[in-house]
Coordinates of C-alpha atoms and ligand atoms in Angstrom, one line a residue:
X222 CA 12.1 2.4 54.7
X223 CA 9.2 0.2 54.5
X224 CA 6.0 1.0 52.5
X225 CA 3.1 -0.2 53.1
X226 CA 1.0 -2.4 51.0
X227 CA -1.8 0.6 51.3
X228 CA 0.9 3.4 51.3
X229 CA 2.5 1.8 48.1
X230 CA -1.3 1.6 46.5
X231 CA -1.8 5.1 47.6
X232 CA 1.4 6.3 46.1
X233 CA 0.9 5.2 42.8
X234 CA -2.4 6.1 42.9
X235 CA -0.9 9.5 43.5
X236 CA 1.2 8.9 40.6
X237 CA -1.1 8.0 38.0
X238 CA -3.5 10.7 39.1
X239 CA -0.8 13.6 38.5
X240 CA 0.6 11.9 35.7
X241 CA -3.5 11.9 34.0
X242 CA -3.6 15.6 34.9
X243 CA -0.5 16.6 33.5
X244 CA -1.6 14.2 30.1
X245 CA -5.1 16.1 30.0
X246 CA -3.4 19.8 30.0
X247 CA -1.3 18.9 27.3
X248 CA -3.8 17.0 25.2
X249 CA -6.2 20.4 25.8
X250 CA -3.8 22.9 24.8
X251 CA -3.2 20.7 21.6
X252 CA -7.0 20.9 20.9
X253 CA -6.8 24.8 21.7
X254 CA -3.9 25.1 19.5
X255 CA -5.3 23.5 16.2
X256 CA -8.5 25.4 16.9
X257 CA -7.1 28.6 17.5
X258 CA -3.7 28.7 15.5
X259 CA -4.0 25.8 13.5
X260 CA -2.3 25.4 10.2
X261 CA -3.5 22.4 8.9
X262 CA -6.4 24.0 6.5
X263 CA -4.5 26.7 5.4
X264 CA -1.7 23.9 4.5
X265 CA -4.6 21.9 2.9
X266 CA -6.0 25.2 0.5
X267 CA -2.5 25.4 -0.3
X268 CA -2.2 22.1 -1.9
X269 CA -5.5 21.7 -3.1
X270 CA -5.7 25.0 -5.1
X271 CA -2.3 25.8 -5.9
X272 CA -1.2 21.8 -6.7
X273 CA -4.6 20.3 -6.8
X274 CA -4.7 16.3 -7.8
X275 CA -1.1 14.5 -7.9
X276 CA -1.0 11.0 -9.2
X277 CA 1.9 9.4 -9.0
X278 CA 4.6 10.0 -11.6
X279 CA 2.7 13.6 -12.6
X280 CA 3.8 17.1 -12.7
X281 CA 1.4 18.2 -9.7
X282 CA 2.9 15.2 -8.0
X283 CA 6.6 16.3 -8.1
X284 CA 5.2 19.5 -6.9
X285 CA 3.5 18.5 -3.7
X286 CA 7.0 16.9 -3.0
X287 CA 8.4 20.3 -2.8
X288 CA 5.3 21.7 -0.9
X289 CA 5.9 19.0 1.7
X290 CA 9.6 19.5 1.9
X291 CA 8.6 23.1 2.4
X292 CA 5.9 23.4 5.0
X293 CA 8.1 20.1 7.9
X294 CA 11.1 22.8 6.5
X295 CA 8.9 25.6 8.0
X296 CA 7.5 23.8 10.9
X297 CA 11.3 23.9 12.1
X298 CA 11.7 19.6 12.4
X299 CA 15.2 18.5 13.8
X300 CA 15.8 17.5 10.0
X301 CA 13.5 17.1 6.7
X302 CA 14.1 14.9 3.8
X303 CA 13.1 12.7 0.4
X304 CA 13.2 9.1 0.4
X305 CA 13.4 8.3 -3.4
X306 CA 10.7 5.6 -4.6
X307 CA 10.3 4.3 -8.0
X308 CA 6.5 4.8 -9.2
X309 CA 4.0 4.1 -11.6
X310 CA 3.2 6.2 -14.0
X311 CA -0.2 6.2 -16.0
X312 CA -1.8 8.9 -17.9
X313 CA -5.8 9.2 -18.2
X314 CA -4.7 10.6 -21.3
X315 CA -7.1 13.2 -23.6
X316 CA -10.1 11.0 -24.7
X317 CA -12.7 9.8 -21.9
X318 CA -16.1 9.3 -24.1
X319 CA -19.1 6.6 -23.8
X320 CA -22.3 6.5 -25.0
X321 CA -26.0 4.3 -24.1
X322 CA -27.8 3.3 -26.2
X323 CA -31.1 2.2 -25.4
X324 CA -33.1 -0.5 -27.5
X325 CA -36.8 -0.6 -28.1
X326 CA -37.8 2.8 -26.6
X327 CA -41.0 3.1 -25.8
X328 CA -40.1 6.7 -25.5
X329 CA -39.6 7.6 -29.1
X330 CA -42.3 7.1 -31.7
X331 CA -41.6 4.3 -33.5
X332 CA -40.0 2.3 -30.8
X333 CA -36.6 3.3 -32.3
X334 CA -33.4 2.9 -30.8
X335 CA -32.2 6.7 -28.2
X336 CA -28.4 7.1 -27.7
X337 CA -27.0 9.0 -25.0
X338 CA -23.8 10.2 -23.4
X339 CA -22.7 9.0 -20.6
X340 CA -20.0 10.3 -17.9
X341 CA -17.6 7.7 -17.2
X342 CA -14.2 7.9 -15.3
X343 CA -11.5 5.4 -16.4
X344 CA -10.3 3.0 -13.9
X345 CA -6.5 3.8 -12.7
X346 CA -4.5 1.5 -14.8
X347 CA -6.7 0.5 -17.4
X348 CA -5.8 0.1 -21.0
X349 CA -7.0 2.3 -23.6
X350 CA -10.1 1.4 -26.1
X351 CA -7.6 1.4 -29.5
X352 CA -10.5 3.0 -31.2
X353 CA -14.3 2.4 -30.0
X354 CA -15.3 -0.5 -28.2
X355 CA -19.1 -1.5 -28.5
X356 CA -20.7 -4.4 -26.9
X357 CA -24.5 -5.0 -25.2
X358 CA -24.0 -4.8 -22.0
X359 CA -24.7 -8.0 -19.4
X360 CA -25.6 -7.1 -16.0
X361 CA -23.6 -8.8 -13.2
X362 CA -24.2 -8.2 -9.5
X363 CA -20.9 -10.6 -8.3
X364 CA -17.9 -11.9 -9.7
X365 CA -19.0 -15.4 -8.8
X366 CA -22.1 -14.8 -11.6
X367 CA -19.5 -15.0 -14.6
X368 CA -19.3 -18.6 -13.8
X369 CA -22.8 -19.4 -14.2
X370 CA -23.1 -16.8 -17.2
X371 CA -19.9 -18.5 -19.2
X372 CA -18.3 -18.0 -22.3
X373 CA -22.0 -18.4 -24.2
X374 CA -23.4 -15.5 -22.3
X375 CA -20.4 -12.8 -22.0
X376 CA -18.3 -13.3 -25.2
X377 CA -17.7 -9.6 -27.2
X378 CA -20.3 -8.1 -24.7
X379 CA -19.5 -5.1 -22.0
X380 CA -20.1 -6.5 -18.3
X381 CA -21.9 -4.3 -16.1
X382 CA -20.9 -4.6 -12.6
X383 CA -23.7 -3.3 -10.9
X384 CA -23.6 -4.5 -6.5
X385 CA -24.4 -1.3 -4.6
X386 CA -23.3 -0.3 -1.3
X387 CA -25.6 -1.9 1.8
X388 CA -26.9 1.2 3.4
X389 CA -27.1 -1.1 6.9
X390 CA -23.4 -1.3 7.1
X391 CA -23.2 1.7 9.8
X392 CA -19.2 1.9 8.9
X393 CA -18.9 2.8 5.0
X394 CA -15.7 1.4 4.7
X395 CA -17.3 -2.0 5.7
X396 CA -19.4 -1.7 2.6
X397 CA -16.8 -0.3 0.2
X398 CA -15.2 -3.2 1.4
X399 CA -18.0 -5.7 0.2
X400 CA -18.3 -4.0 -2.9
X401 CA -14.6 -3.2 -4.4
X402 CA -13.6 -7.0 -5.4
X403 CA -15.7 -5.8 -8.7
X404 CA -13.5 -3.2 -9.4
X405 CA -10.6 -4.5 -8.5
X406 CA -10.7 -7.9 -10.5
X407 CA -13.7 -7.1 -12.4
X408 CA -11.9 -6.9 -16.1
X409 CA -10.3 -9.7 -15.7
X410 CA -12.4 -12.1 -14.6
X411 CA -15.0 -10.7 -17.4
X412 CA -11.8 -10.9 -19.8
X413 CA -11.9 -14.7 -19.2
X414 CA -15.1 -15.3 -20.5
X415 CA -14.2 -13.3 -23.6
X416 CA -15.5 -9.6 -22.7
X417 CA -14.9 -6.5 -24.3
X418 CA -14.9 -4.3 -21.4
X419 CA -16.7 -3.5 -18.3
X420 CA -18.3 -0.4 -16.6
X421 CA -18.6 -0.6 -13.0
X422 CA -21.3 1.1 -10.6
X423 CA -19.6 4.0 -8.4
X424 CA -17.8 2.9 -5.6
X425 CA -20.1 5.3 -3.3
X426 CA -23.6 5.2 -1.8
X427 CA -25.6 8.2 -3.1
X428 CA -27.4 8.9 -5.5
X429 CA -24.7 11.2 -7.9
X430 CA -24.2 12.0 -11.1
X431 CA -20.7 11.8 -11.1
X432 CA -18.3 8.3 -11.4
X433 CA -16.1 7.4 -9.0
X434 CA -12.7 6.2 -10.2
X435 CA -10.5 3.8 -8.9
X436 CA -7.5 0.9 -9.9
X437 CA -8.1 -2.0 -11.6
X438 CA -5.8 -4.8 -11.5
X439 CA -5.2 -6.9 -14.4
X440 CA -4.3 -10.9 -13.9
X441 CA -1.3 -11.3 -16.4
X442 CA -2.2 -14.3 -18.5
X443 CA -5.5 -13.2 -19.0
X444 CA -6.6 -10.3 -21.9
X445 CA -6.4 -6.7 -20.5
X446 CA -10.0 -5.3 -21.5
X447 CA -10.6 -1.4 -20.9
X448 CA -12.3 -0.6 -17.6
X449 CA -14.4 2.5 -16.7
X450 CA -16.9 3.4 -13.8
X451 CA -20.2 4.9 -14.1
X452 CA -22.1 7.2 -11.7
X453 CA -24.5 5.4 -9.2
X454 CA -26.9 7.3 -11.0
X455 CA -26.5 5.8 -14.4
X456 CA -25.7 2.5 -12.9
X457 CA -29.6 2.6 -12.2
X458 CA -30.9 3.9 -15.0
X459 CA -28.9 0.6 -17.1
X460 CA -30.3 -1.5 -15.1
X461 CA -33.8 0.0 -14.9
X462 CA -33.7 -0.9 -18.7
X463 CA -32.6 -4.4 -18.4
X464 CA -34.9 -5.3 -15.7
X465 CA -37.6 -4.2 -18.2
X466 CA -36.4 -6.5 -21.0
X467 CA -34.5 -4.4 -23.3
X468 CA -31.6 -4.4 -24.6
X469 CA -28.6 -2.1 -23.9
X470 CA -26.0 -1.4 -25.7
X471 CA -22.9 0.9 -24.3
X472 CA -19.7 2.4 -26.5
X473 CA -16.9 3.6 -25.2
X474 CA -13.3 5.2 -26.0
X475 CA -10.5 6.3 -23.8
X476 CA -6.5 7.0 -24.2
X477 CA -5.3 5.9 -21.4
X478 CA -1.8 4.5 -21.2
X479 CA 0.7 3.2 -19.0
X480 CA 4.2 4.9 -19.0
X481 CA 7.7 3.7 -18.1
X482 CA 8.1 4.3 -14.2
X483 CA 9.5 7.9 -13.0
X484 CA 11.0 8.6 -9.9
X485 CA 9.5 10.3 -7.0
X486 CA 9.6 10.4 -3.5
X487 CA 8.2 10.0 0.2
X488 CA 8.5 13.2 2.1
X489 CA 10.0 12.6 5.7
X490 CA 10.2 15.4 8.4
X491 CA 11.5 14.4 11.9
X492 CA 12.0 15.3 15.7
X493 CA 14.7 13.1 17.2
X494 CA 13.6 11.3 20.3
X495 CA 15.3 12.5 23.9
X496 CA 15.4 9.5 25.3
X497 CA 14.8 6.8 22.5
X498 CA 16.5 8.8 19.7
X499 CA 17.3 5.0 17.5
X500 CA 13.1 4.5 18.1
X501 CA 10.7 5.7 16.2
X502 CA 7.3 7.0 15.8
X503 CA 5.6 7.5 12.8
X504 CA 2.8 9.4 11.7
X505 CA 1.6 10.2 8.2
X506 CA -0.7 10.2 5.3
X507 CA -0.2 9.7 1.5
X508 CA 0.8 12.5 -1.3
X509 CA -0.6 11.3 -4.3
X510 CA -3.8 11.4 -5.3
X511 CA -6.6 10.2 -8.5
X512 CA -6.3 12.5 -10.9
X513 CA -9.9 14.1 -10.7
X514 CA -10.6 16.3 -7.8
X515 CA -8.1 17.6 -5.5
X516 CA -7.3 14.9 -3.4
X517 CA -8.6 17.2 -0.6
X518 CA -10.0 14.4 1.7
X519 CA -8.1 11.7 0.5
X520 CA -5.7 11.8 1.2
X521 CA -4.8 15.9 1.5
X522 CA -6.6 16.0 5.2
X523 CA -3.9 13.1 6.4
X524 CA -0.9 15.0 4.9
X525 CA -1.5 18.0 6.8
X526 CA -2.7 16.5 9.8
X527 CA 0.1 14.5 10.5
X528 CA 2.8 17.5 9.9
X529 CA 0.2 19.4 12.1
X530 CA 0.7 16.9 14.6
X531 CA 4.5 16.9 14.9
X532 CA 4.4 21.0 14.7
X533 CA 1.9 21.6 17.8
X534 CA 3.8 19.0 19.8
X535 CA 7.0 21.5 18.7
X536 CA 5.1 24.6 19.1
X537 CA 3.8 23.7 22.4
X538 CA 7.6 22.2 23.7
X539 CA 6.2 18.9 24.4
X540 CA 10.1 17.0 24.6
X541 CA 9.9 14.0 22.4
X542 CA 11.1 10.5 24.2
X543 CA 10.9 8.4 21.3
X544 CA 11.8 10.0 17.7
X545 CA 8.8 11.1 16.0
X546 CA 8.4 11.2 12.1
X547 CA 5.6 13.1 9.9
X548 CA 5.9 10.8 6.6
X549 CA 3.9 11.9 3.5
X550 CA 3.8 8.8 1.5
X551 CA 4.0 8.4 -2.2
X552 CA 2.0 6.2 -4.3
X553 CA -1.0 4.4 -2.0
X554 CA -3.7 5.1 -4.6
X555 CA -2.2 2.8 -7.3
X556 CA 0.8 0.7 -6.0
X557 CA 1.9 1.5 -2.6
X558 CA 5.4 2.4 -3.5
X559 CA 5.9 4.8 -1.1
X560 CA 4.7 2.4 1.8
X561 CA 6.6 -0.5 1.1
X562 CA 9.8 1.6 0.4
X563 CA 9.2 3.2 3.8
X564 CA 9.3 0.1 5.3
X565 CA 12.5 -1.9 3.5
X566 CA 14.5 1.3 4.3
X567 CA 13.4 1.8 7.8
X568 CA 14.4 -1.9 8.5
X569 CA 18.0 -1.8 6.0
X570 CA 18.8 0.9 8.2
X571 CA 19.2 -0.6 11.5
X572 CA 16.1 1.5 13.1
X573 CA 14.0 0.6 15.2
X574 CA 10.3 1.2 14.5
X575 CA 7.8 0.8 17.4
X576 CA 4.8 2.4 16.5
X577 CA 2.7 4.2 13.7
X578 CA 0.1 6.1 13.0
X579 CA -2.1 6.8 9.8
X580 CA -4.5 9.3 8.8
X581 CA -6.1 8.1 5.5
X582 CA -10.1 7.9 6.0
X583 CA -10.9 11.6 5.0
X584 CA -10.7 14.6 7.4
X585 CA -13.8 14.4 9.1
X586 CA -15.4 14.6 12.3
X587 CA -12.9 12.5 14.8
X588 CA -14.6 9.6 16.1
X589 CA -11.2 7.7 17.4
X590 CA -8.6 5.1 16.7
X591 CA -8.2 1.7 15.5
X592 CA -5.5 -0.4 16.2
X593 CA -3.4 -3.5 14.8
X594 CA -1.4 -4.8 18.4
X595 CA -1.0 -6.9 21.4
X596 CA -3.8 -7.6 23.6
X597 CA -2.4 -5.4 26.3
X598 CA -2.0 -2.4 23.9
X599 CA -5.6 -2.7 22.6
X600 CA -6.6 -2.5 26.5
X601 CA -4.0 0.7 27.0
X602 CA -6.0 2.3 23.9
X603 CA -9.6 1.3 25.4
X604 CA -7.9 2.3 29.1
X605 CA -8.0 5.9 27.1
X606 CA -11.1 6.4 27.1
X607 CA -12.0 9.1 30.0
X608 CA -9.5 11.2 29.4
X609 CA -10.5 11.7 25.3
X610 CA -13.8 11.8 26.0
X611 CA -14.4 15.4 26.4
X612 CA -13.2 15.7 22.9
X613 CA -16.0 12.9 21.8
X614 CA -13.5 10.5 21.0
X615 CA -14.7 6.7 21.9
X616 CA -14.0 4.8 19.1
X617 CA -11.0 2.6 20.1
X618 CA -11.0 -0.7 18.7
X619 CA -8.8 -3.6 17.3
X620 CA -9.0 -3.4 13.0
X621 CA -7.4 -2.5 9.9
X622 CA -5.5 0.8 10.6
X623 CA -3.8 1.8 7.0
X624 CA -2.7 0.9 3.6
X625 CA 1.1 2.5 4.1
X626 CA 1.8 1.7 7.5
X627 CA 0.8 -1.9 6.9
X628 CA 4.3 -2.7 5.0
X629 CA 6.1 -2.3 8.5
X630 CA 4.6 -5.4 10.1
X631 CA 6.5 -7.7 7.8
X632 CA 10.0 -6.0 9.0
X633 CA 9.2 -5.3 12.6
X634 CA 6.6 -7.7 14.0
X635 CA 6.5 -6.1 17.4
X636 CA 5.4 -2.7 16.0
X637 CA 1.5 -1.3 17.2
X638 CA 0.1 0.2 14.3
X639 CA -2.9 2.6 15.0
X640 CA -5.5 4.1 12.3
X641 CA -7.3 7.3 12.4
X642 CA -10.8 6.8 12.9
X643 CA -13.1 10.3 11.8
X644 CA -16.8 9.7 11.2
X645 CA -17.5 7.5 7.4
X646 CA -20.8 8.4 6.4
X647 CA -19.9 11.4 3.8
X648 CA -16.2 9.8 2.9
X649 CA -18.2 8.0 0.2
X650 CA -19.6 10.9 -1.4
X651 CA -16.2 12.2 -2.1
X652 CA -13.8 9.2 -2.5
X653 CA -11.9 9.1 -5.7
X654 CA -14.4 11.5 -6.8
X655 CA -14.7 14.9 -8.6
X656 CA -15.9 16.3 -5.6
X657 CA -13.1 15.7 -3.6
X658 CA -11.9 19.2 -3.3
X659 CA -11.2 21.7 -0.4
X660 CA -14.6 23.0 -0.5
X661 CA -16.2 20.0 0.9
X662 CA -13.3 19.6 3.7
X663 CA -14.9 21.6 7.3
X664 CA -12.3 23.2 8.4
X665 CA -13.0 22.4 12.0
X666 CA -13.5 19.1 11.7
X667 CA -9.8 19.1 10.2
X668 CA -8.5 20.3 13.1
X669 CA -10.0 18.4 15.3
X670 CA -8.4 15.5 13.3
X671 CA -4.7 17.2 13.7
X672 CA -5.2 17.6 17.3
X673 CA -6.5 13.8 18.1
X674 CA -3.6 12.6 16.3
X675 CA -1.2 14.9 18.2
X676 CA -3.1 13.9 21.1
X677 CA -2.4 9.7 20.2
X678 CA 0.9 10.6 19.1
X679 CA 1.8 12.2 22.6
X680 CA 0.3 9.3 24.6
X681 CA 2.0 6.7 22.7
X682 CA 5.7 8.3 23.0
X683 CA 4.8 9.2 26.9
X684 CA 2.9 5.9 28.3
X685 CA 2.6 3.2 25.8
X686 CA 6.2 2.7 25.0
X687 CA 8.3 3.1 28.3
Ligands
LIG46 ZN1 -6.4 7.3 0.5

């Protein structure tokens, strides 16, 4: 029988028009589903209240394992399992004190010197104070400023890190990402020119009263100084003092301390693929969390979200091609154990991994999807477009997709990784913060999260990867 050129265009046309329709019931009944019956915030209370923060190597840590274990158990996967992973282990410990003191008060009568606590959060991985350390404080806006500073300015004083967030960056993590070098490498490169310490401006861009923690990493042949952050608002009120000529002079002490490594794991459910069972699919957030807060947004929201993904696609009988995996992920927040372990056992087993997803940017608002791919799978993520756009999704663009995904590229080079894109401008409020706790996660906006994932997770298996 002979087609056509217009009969063949017609016929696919055909094709492609049933196959959308069929693609948009499924992707509404997901959204109806996580709206309706969801699970993923009653999951998220779960860990959050009952658990609360989990860094690596803790008590509440080994816990969540179990809760993970437990709820992919419940969700009925094909099979559930640990992956063991060696971790860090540090302790904030029991002392976390600091104290300004201001110089030259105009305030007090006689000029005399005012002292004043002041909130600090130790940085993950710091070392302890071994007693108090003291020190005026030198105000740096870059790393690059040390070098003009030099020994002769910094030597036995307290570097203040103090480069705040650009408001005009319109994506947040665009100005964390301008911003975190200082806490990151801060110490040391202050350690260099012969620092005691440093305190580092919040990580965030409001106006709070409450520090923001975060890792520092230490370069090995240089001193390891103690390392703490400061709220955004304190970070202003130092520096409203220095730009008026006084002197500042900050003390702090903390028993922080680095323990020997403990073993914990990555928490794995699965549904095994119908047509590609040896290919697979994965989808997932991290476990662990800072130890102040509850890890509610970071990374809580992408824990239950992406075992909420998996369990509608169950619930509603949507047939897996490819075989689809819910990972929770140990250890992003200081050492990405989890990820890289994820990785080197996923290629030592002979698997073949083809794509993955991450949820790690807090659960709010879904705004789309980033992706890390070929040219032609960017265009098959953009070529999304009308049929997610009655669920306002429109972000869908090439970019960094996520921290524990990312070890998979160096053992599968083909793979398309995709990220998670909600809305940024609150993440910063919460991330790494006290305030990170259920409270401040919308429960709507959750599931709206779960349900775009499914949604991704669905299209890849059906259309992306034939
Ligand atoms: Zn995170």
């Amino acid at each position: 029988m002979k087609i056509s050129l217009l009969g063949f265009l017609f016929l696919s046309f055909s094709f492609f028009a049933k196959a959308h329709q069929q693609d948009s019931v499924v992707i509404k009944r997901l959204f109806d589903l996580s709206l309706t019956n969801g699970e993923s915030y009653e999951n998220l209370r779960v860990l959050c209240k009952t658990i609360g923060h989990r860094l690596s190597g803790s008590p509440q840590a080994a816990k969540a394992v179990v809760w993970g274990k437990k709820v992919m158990e419940n969700a009925g996967f094909d099979k559930v399992y640990l992956q063991e992973v060696m971790v860090p282990h540090w302790v904030r410990g029991t002392k976390e004190a600091a104290a300004l003191t201001l110089m030259n008060n105009p305030k007090t009568k006689d000029g005399m010197p005012v002292t004043q606590k002041m909130k600090i959060s130790v940085l993950g991985g710091s070392v302890g104070t071994n007693g108090i350390t003291t020190g005026e404080v030198i105000e740096v806006k870059d790393l690059a400023e040390l070098d003009q500073l030099g020994e002769a300015n910094i030597k036995g004083k307290i570097v203040f890190y103090n480069r705040p967030f650009d408001p005009t960056y319109i994506q947040t993590f665009k100005a964390y990402g301008h911003c975190v070098d200082q806490r990151v490498d801060g110490a040391s490169k202050a350690a260099k020119y012969g620092a005691k310490g440093v305190i580092i401006r919040s990580m965030a861009h409001g106006h709070g009263d409450h520090p923001h923690t975060g890792s520092v990493r230490y370069t090995d042949s240089l001193p390891k100084i103690p390392a703490a952050a400061i709220s955004t608002v304190s970070a202003d009120l130092i520096a409203d003092e220095l730009a008026k000529g006084r002197k500042v002079f900050f003390s702090m002490e903390f028993d922080c301390q680095l323990l020997p490594d403990v073993l914990s794991y990555n928490v794995i459910g699965e549904m095994k693929g119908s047509v590609y069972p040896d290919q697979v699919i994965s989808v997932g957030g991290h476990l662990d969390s800072w130890d102040i807060g509850e890890g509610a947004h970071d990374d809580g929201a992408g824990c239950v979200q992406s075992m909420e993904a998996l369990r509608m696609l169950k619930v509603l009988g949507v047939k897996p091609r490819h075989t689809l995996r819910a990972v929770l992920f140990m250890n992003e927040e200081n050492g990405l154990r989890g990820g890289k372990k994820y990785a080197e056992l996923a290629s030592a087993s002979g698997e073949k991994h083809v794509a993955a997803l991450e949820s790690d940017r807090g659960g709010f608002v879904p705004r789309g999807f980033s992706i890390e791919g070929s040219a032609a799978q960017v265009k098959w993520l953009e070529s999304l477009s009308p049929l997610l756009k009655s669920y306002d999704l429109h972000y869908f663009e090439e970019g960094g997709t996520g921290a524990d995904i990312s070890p998979l590229k160096k053992y599968f080079p083909d793979i398309v990784l995709f990220g998670f894109v909600p809305d940024s401008q609150r993440y910063f409020d919460h991330h790494h913060a006290e305030t990170d706790v259920f409270e401040n996660v919308n429960k709507r906006e959750l599931e709206l999260g779960a349900a775009s994932m499914a949604a991704l997770v669905y299209l890849i298996d059906y259309h992306l990867l034939k």
